[in-house]
Each structure stands twice: as C-alpha cells, then as structure tokens.
Coordinates of C-alpha atoms in Angstrom, one line a residue:
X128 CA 17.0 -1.9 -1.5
X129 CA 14.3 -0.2 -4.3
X130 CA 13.1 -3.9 -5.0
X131 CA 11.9 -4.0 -0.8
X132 CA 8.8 -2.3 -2.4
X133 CA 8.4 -3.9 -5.4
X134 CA 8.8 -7.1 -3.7
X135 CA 6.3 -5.7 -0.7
X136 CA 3.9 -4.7 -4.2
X137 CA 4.1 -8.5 -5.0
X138 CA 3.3 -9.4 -1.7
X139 CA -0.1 -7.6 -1.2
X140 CA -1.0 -8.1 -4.9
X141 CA -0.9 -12.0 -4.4
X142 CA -3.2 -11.6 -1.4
X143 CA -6.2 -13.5 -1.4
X144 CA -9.4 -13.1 0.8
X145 CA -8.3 -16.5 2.7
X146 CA -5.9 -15.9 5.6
X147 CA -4.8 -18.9 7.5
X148 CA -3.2 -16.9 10.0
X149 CA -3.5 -19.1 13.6
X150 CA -2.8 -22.3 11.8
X151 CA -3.2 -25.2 8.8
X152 CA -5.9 -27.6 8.4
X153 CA -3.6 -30.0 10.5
X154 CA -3.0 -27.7 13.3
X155 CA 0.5 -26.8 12.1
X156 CA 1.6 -23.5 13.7
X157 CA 2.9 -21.5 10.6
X158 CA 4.2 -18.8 12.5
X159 CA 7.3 -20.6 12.6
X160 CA 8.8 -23.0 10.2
X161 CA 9.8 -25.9 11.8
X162 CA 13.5 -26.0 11.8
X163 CA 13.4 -22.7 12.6
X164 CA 12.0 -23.6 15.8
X165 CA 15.0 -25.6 16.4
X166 CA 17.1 -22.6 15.9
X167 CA 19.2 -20.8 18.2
X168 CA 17.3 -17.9 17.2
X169 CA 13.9 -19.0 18.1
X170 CA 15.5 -19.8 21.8
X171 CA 16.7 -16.0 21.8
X172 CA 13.8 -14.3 20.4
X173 CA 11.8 -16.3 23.2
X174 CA 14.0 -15.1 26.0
X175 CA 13.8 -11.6 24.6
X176 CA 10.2 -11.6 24.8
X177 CA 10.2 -12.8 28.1
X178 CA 12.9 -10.4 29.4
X179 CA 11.1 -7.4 28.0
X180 CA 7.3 -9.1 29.2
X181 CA 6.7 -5.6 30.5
X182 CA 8.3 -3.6 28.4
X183 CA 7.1 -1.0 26.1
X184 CA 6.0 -2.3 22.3
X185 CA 9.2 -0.4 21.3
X186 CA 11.6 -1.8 23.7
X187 CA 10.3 -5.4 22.9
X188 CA 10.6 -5.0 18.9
X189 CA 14.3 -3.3 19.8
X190 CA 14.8 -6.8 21.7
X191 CA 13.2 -9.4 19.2
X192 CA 15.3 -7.5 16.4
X193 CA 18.4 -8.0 18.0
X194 CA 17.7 -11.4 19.7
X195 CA 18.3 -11.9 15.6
X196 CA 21.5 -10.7 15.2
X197 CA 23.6 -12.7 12.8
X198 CA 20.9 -14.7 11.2
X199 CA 22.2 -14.9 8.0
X200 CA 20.6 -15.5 4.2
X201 CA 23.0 -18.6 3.4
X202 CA 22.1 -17.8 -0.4
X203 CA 23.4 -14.2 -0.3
X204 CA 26.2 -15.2 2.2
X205 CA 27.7 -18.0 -0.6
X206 CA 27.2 -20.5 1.9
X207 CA 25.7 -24.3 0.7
X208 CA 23.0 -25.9 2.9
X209 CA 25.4 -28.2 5.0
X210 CA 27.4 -25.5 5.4
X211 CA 24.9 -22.9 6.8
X212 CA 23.1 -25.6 9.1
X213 CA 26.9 -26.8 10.7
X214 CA 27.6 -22.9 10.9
X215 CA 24.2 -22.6 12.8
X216 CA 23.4 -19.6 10.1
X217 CA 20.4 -21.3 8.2
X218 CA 17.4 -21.3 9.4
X219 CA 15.3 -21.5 6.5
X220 CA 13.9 -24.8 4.8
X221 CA 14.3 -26.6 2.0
X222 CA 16.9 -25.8 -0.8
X223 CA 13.9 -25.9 -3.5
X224 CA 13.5 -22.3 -1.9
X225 CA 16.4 -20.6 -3.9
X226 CA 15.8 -18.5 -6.6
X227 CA 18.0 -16.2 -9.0
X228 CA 18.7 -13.3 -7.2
X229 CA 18.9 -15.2 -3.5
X230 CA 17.3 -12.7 -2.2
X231 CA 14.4 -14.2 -0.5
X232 CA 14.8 -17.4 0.9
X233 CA 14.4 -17.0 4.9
X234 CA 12.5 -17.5 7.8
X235 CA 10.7 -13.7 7.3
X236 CA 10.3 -14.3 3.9
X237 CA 8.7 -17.3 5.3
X238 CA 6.8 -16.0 7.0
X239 CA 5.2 -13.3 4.7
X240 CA 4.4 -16.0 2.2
X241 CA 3.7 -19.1 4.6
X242 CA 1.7 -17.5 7.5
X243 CA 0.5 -13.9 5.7
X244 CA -0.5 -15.3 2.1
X245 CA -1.3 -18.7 2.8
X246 CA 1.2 -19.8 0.4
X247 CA 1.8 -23.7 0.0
X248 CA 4.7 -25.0 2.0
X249 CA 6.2 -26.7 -0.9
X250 CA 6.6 -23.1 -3.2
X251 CA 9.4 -21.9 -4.0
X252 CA 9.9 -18.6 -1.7
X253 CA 9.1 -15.3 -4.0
X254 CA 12.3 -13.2 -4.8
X255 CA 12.5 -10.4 -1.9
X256 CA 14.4 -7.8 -0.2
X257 CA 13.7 -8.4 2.7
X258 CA 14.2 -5.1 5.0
X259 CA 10.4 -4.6 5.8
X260 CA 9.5 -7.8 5.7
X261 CA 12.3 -8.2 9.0
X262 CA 10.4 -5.1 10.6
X263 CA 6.7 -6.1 10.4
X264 CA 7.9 -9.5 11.7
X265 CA 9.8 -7.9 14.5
X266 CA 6.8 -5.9 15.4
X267 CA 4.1 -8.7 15.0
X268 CA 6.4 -10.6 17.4
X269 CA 6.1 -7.7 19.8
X270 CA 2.4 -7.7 19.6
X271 CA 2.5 -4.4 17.6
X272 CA 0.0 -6.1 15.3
X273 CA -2.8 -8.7 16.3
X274 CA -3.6 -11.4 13.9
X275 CA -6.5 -9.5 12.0
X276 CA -4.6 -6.1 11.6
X277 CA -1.4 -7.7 10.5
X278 CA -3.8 -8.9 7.6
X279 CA -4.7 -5.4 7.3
X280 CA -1.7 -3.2 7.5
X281 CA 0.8 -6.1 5.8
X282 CA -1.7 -5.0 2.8
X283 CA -1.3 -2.2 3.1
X284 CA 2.2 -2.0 1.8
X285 CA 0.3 -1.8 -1.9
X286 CA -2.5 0.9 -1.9
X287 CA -2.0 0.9 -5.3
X288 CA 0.8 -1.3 -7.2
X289 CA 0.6 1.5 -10.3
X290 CA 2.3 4.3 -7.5
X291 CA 4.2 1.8 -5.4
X292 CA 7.3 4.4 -5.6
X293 CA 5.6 6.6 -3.7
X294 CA 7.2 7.8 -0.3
X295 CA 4.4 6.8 2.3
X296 CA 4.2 3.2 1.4
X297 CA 6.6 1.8 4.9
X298 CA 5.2 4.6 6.8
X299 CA 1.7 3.8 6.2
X300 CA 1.9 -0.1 6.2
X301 CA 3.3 0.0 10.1
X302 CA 0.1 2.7 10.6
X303 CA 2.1 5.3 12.4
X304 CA 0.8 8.1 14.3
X305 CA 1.5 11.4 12.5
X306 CA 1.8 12.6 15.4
X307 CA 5.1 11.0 15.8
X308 CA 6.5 11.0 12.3
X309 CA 9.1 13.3 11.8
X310 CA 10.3 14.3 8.0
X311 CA 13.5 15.6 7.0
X312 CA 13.6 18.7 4.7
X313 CA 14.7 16.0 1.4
X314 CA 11.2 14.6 1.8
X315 CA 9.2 17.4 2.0
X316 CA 8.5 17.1 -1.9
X317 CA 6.9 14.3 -1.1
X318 CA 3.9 14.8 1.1
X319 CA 1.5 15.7 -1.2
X320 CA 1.6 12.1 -2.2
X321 CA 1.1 10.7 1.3
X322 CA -2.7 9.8 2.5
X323 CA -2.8 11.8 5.8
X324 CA -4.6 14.9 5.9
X325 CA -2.1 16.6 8.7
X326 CA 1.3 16.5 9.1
X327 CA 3.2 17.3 12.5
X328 CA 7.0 17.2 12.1
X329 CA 8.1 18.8 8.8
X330 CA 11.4 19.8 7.7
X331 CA 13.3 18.5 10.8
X332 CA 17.0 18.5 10.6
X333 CA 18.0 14.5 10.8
X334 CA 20.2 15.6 13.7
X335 CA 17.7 16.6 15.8
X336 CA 14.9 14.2 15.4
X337 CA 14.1 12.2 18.7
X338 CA 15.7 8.8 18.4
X339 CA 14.9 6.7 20.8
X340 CA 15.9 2.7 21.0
X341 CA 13.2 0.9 19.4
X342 CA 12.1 3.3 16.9
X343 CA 12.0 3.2 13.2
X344 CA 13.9 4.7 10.9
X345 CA 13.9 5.6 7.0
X346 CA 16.7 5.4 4.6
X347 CA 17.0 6.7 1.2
X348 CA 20.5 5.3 0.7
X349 CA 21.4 7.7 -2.2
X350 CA 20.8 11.0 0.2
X351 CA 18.6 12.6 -2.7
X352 CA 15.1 12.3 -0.7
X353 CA 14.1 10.3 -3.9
X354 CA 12.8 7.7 -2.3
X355 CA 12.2 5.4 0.3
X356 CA 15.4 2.5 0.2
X357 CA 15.8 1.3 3.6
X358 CA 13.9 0.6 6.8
X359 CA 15.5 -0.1 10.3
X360 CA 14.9 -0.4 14.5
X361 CA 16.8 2.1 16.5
X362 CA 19.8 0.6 18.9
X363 CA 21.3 3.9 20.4
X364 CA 21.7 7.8 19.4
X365 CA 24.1 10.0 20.3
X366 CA 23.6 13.5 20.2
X367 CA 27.2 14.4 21.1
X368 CA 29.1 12.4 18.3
X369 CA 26.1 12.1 15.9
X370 CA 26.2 8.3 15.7
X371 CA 23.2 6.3 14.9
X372 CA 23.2 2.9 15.8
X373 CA 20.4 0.3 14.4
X374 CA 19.4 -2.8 13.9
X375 CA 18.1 -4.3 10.5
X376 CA 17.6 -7.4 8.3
X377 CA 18.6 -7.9 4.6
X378 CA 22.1 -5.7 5.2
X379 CA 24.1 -7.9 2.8
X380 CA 21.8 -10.6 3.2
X381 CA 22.4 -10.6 7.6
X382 CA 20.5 -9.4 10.6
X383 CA 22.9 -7.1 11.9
X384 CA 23.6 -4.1 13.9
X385 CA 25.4 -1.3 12.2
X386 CA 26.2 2.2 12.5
X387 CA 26.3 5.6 11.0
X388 CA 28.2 9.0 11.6
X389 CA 25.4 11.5 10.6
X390 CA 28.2 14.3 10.4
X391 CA 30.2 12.6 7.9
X392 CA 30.3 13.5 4.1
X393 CA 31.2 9.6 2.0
X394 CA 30.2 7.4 -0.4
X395 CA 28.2 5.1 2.7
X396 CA 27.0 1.5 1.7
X397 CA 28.5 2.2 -2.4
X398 CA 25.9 5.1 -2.8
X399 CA 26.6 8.5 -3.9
X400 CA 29.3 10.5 -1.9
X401 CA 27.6 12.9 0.9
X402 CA 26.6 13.8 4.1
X403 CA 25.1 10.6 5.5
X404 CA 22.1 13.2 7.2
X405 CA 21.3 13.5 4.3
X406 CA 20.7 10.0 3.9
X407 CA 17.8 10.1 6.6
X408 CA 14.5 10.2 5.2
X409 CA 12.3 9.7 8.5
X410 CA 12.0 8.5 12.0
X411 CA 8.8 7.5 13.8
X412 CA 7.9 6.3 17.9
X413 CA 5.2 4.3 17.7
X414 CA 2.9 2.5 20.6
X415 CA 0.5 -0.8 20.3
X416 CA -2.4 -0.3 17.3
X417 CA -5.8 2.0 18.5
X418 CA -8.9 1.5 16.8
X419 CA -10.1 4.9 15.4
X420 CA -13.7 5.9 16.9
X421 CA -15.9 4.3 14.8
X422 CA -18.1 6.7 12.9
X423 CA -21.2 6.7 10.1
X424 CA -19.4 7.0 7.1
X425 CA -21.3 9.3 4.3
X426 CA -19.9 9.7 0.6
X427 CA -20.5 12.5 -1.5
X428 CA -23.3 10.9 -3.5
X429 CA -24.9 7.5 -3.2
X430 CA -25.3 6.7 -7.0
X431 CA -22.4 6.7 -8.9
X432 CA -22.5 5.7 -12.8
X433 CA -19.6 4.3 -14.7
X434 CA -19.4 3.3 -17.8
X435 CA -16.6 0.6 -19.6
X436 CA -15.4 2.9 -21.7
X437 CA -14.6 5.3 -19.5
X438 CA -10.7 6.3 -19.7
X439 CA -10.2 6.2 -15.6
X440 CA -12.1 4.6 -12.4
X441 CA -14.4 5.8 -10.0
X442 CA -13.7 9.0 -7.6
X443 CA -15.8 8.9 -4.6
X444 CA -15.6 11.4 -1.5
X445 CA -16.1 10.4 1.9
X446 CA -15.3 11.5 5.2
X447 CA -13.2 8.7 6.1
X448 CA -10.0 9.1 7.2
X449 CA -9.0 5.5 7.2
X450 CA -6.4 4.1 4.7
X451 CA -7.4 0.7 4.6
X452 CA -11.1 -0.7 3.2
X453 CA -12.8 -4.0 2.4
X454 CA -14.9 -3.9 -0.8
X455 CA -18.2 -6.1 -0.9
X456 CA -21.3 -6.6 -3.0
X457 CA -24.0 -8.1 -0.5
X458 CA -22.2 -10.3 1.6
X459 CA -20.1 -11.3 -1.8
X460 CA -16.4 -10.7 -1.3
X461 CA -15.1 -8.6 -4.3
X462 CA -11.3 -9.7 -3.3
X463 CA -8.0 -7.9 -3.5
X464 CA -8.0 -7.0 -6.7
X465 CA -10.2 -3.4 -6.5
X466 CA -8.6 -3.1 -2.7
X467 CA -5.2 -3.3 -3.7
X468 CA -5.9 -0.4 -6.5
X469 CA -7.8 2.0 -3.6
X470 CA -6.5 5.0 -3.0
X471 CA -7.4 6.9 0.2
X472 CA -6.0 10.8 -0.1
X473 CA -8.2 13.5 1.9
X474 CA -11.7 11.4 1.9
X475 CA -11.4 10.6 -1.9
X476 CA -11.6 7.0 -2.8
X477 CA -10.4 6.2 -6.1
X478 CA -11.2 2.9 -8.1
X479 CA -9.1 2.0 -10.7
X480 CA -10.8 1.5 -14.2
X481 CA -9.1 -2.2 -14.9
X482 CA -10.5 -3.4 -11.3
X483 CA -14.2 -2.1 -12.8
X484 CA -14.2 -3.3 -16.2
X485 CA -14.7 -6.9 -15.0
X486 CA -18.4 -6.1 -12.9
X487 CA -21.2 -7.1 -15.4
X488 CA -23.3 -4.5 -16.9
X489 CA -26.1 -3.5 -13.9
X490 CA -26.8 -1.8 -10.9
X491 CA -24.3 -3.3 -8.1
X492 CA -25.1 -2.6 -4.5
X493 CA -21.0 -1.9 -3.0
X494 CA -20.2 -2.4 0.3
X495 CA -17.3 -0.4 1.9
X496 CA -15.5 -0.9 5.0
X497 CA -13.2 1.0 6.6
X498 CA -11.6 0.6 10.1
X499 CA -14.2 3.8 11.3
X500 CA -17.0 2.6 9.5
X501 CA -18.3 1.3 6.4
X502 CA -20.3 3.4 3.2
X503 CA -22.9 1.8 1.4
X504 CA -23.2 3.1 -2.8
X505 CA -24.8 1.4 -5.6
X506 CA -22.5 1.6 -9.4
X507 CA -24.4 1.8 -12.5
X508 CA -22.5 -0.2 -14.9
X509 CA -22.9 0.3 -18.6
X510 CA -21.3 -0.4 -21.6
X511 CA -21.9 2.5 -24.3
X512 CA -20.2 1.2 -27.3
X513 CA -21.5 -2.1 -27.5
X514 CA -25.3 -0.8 -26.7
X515 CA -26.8 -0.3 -29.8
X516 CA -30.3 1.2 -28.4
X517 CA -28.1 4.4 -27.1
X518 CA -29.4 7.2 -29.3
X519 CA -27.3 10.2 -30.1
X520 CA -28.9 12.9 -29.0
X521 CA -30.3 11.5 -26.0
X522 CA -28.3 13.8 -23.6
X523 CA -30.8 12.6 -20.7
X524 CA -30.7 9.4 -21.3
X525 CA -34.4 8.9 -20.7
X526 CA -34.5 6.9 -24.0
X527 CA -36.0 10.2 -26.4
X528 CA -34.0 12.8 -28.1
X529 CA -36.2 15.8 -26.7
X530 CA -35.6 19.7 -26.3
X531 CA -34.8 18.8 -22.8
X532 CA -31.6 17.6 -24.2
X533 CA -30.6 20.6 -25.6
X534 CA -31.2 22.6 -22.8
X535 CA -29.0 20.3 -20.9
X536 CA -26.1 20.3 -23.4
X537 CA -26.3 24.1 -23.5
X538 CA -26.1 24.1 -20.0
X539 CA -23.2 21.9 -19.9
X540 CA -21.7 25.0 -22.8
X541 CA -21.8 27.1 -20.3
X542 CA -20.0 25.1 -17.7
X543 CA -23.1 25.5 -15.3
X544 CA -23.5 21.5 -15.9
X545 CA -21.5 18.7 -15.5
X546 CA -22.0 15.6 -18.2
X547 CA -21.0 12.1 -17.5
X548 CA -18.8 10.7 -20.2
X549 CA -21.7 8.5 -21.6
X550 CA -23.9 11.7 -21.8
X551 CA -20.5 13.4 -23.6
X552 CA -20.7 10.4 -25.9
X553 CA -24.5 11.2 -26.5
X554 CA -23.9 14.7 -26.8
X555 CA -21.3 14.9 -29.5
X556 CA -24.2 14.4 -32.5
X557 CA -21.5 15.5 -35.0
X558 CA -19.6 12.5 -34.1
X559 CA -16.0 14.5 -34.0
X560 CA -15.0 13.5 -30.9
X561 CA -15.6 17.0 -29.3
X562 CA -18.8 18.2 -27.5
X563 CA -19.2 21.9 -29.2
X564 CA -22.1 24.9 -29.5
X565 CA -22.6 23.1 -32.9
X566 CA -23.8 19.8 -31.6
X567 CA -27.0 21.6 -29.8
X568 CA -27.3 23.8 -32.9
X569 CA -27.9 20.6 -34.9
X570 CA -29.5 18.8 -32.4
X571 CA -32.4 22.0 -32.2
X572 CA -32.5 21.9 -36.1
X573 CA -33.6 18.3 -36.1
X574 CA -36.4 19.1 -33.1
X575 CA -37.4 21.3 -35.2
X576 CA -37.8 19.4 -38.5
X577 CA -35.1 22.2 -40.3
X578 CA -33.7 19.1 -42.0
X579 CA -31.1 18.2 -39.4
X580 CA -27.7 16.7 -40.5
X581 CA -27.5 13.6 -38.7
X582 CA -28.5 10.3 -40.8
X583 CA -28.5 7.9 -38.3
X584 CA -29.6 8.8 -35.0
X585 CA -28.6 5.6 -33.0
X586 CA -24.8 4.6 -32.3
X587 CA -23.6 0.9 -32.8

C-alpha cells in the first residue's frame, strides 16, 4: 500500500484552481457515476445514511463503509467487464479506464478524479491504491467534509510532493484533532516531521488505544513504524481477545471487512513475521470539521527578498497554526503549484525555490490565506547573475561601493549581521566563492585609493 501516497501525491499535484464540485456545465451530478447509481451499492449506502440520519459522523462513515462491503475492483479481481456487471461486482465505467497495474479503476477513484479534479469523463482513471481514497469518500458521504473543505483537506494529502513519505500526510488530510490522535511507541520517531505544535497521546501501547466503531486507524504493514501503509474504519474491538475488526477498500482490490489478532506474532498480509501490534501505527476519533477562530495573522517581517539564484525557497514565520493556505497576488490566483510545495511546521512557511523561480523579476504584493486568517507580504524578486549593473562591493546595495559597505561586511564577520545571499554574492570581492576578513581588507584598500586588487568592479 506505499504507492496510496504516491498516488494521493499525484492527486493533489494535478489540482487545478477550478473545482467543479456540485456539478458539470450540463447539470450532471458527478458525485456519482452513473451506472454506479444503478448499483446495488448506491441503494445500500443510501439506506445506511438514512438508518444512521441521527447518528454520530463516526457511526455514519462506519455505516457508509460497510454499506460497501464486497464492491470489488473487477481489474484486480481477474474478472472481464461482462463478467463483473452479471456478478453485480462492477460498478465502475467504461473499460477505456484500465491501466497497467489495475489498480485504480473504480467508483472512488472516480470520484477523486471526476468530482475532486475536474478530470474529463472520457480519461483514462490515474493508477491508484486506493485505501484513502475509500476513507475520504466514506467520510464526505457522512458529511465529515462540506464541499469547499473536501477541496481543502483532499489537498492536503501533498503539503509538499518532495516529503510525501512523511508520517502525517493521512492524519493531516482528514484534519484530526490532536486531541484525539493517539501514536504508538514505533512512530514516535516521527513527530518531529508532523505540522502540529502539540501532541496528546504519545507512546500508547496499540492495545490500549480507545477503539471505537467508526474510528480510523493506521497501518504500517511491515510493523517497523517506517511508515504509514494502510488506512481503515473501525468495526469492533475487543479488549478481552485483542481482536480488531475493520472495514477498508483496496484489500486485494475489495471493500471488505477483516480482522486482526493484536496478540499474535506472523507474517500478516505477506509482511515481515511479528507481532501484528506492532503493525498499528495510530488510531484517531474524530467529530464533523470546526472552523478555527479566525485571527489577524502577522509574519515575522513584511518584506522578504529573494533572489533566482538562491539554492532554497522562502522561509517566513507566522503565527498561524493552520496547515492549509491559498497563495494570491492581488486578486490573481498563483495556483497549486507554490501551495502544493508549502510547508506549515510551528508558524514557518516555507516556499520551495522551483515554485519562485517562475515570478518575474519585481516587487510582488502575496496574498496568504489560511483557514484563521490571511498574511499579506511583498517578495523582492531579483535575478543577480544575469544583472550586470550589480557592483561587487556594493554590500548595501544602494547602488555605490562606500565605507558603509565595509562596515556592514565586517559586521556580518563578526556574526552580529546577517547578509542576504545577493549581499554574500556582492560581498565576496575576491570572487572565491567564500565571504572572508580578506574581502573587507581589499574592499577598504580600494576606498582608500591603496591600489586595490579588484580589476573589474561590476559582475556579469
């Protein structure tokens, strides 16, 4: 199940800032495919929503999930397409929808691509695991998500595509409460990676975490804590026999309910032989979606500069403790692209450098929006090596090489100033690729008209 989040990663990076998510331009209702509609599983996730009308979020995701039991991924199952539809186990459209692995080609996956991405009806579903995919659409189902945060937290999966191996990716896409995460002792590595700034439930023993039906729980099949492999709804828990029952989609290509003896050392599902505790990663309750307070949202300094060739992003600190933002300039929509390359960790907001490179060379007035709030910052865009006005020397960058400069660089020698890397590019006069005491010794020689070193005074 490792390619769930590298099939999630494709997902969120295929995003687009058009969401058709109520319906097409011909009214079309693409929550549902059409022959799914004529399914016997759209008759029984209907009358489990219905039985369970005033039922917790959690007992209705529990229902929808198993109102699904033995829908079945006729590609994965070696079934043709007569065969699936006669069997009643295909629910998924057109046969143009297979693709190597036969991974992907279902009514979730639908779903995701057709209702989520606005993806043509005619594509070819994208190659996924589909695991998480079957949760969100269980929990959308149950009115865990509304239509705009289903936009927002089903990106969410990819806060940045370079770390998508990273442990809090399922955690944070369904936007749990901490409060009611628990983490077993073979994940504890792994919450320094994780956006939250406080954690409640650390280092509890798999066998005594609070199952309850309708929860959610984590998987790492190979019982290492490596990472996250599997994602699944709670059925039943029993604390005198250890045996976890749950419900989940993708489990050899089927919606199924399974079980697991949490006392029992084997090789479970053809992963490593040991004790299947070991094997949980997390568990999580989980209510219907609050808004944080909305706040004003301050960063650490309102001007940043950036230069192209810079070797990393942008880092800015703010006091928002959201994980999700919205990047404009104006009223200009930047896109996914610098969103799905955000990271959120403790207030600071990085900006990957390949998501920058493409902004012209200027001032540009960024807009940031976060669930609490929104920042406002203006970027200084240069481009040092193909500016051939820079002069070396010009530490300021007021446009004169001026004993002001050295005083700044000997400042910076001291470590009681900081230097941008353009002003490190204009600082190293010597040209060696370090920024040392004999840069402001030459630099002062030249002011001084000693008969300076430096032939050529402007870089390009």
């Amino acid at each position: 199940m490792k390619k769930i989040i590298c099939c999630i990663t494709a997902i969120a990076v295929m995003l687009t800032s058009v969401f058709s998510l109520s319906a097409s331009a011909s009214g079309e209702d693409l929550r549902f495919s059409e022959e799914y509609k004529t399914s016997p599983y759209y008759e029984k996730l209907m009358q489990a929503l219905e039985d369970t009308k005033d039922g917790t979020t959690m007992e209705k995701t529990l229902a929808v999930a198993l109102s699904q039991e033995g829908y079945a991924n006729f590609a994965t199952q070696g079934y043709d397409l007569d065969q699936a539809r006669a069997e009643g186990k295909l629910w998924t459209g057109k046969e143009l929808r297979m693709n190597d692995n036969l991974t992907g080609n279902t009514e979730y996956t639908r779903w995701a691509q057709r209702y989520v991405m606005d993806s043509t009806e005619d594509a070819q579903y994208a190659d996924y695991d589909w695991c998480a995919i079957f949760v969100s659409w269980c929990l959308y189902q149950a009115g865990y998500y509304d239509d705009e945060l289903l936009k927002r937290y089903f990106y969410c999966y990819v806060v940045d595509p370079r770390i998508f191996w990273s442990a809090d990716q399922w955690i944070e896409t369904f936007n749990l409460d901490q409060r009611y995460v628990y983490y077993a002792p073979n994940t504890h590595h792994k919450l320094d990676a994780m956006p939250w700034n406080t954690y409640y439930n650390v280092d509890v023993d798999p066998l005594q975490m609070p199952y309850k039906p309708g929860g959610l729980v984590f998987f790492g099949w190979n019982g290492t804590g490596d990472y996250f492999s599997h994602v699944a709804i709670v059925v039943d828990f029993d604390p005198e026999t250890n045996i976890l029952t749950y419900s989940n989609g993708n489990s050899d290509g089927l919606v199924i309910t399974r079980q697991i003896d949490l006392d029992v050392e084997e090789s479970f599902r053809g992963k490593p032989y040991t004790l299947n505790a070991n094997r949980i990663m997390a568990y999580a309750d989980y209510d219907h979606y609050v808004a944080p307070e909305q706040k004003e949202i301050s960063a650490d300094t309102p001007v940043i500069k950036w230069d192209k060739s810079a070797q990393s992003g942008l880092k800015i600190q703010t006091n928002s403790e959201s994980i999700v933002g919205y990047v404009y300039e104006g009223e200009n929509y930047l896109g996914s692209t610098i969103e799905s390359n955000m990271v959120l960790h403790e207030g600071l907001l990085q900006i990957g450098k390949s998501e920058l490179t493409p902004l012209p060379v200027g001032l540009h007035k960024i807009r940031l929006v976060f669930d609490d709030g929104e920042v406002e910052l203006t970027i200084k865009i240069t481009d040092f090596e193909n500016d051939p006005a820079k002069k070396i020397g010009d530490v300021d960058m007021n446009g004169e090489v001026e004993i002001i400069d050295v005083t700044i660089l000997q400042r910076y020698l001291v470590e009681l100033d900081e230097l941008s890397y353009e002003q490190l590019m204009l600082a190293d006069v010597d040209d060696n690729g370090d920024v040392e005491v004999i840069d402001a010794t030459i630099l002062q020689r030249y002011l001084a008209d000693m008969g300076g070193t430096i032939v050529d005074w402007t870089k390009g």
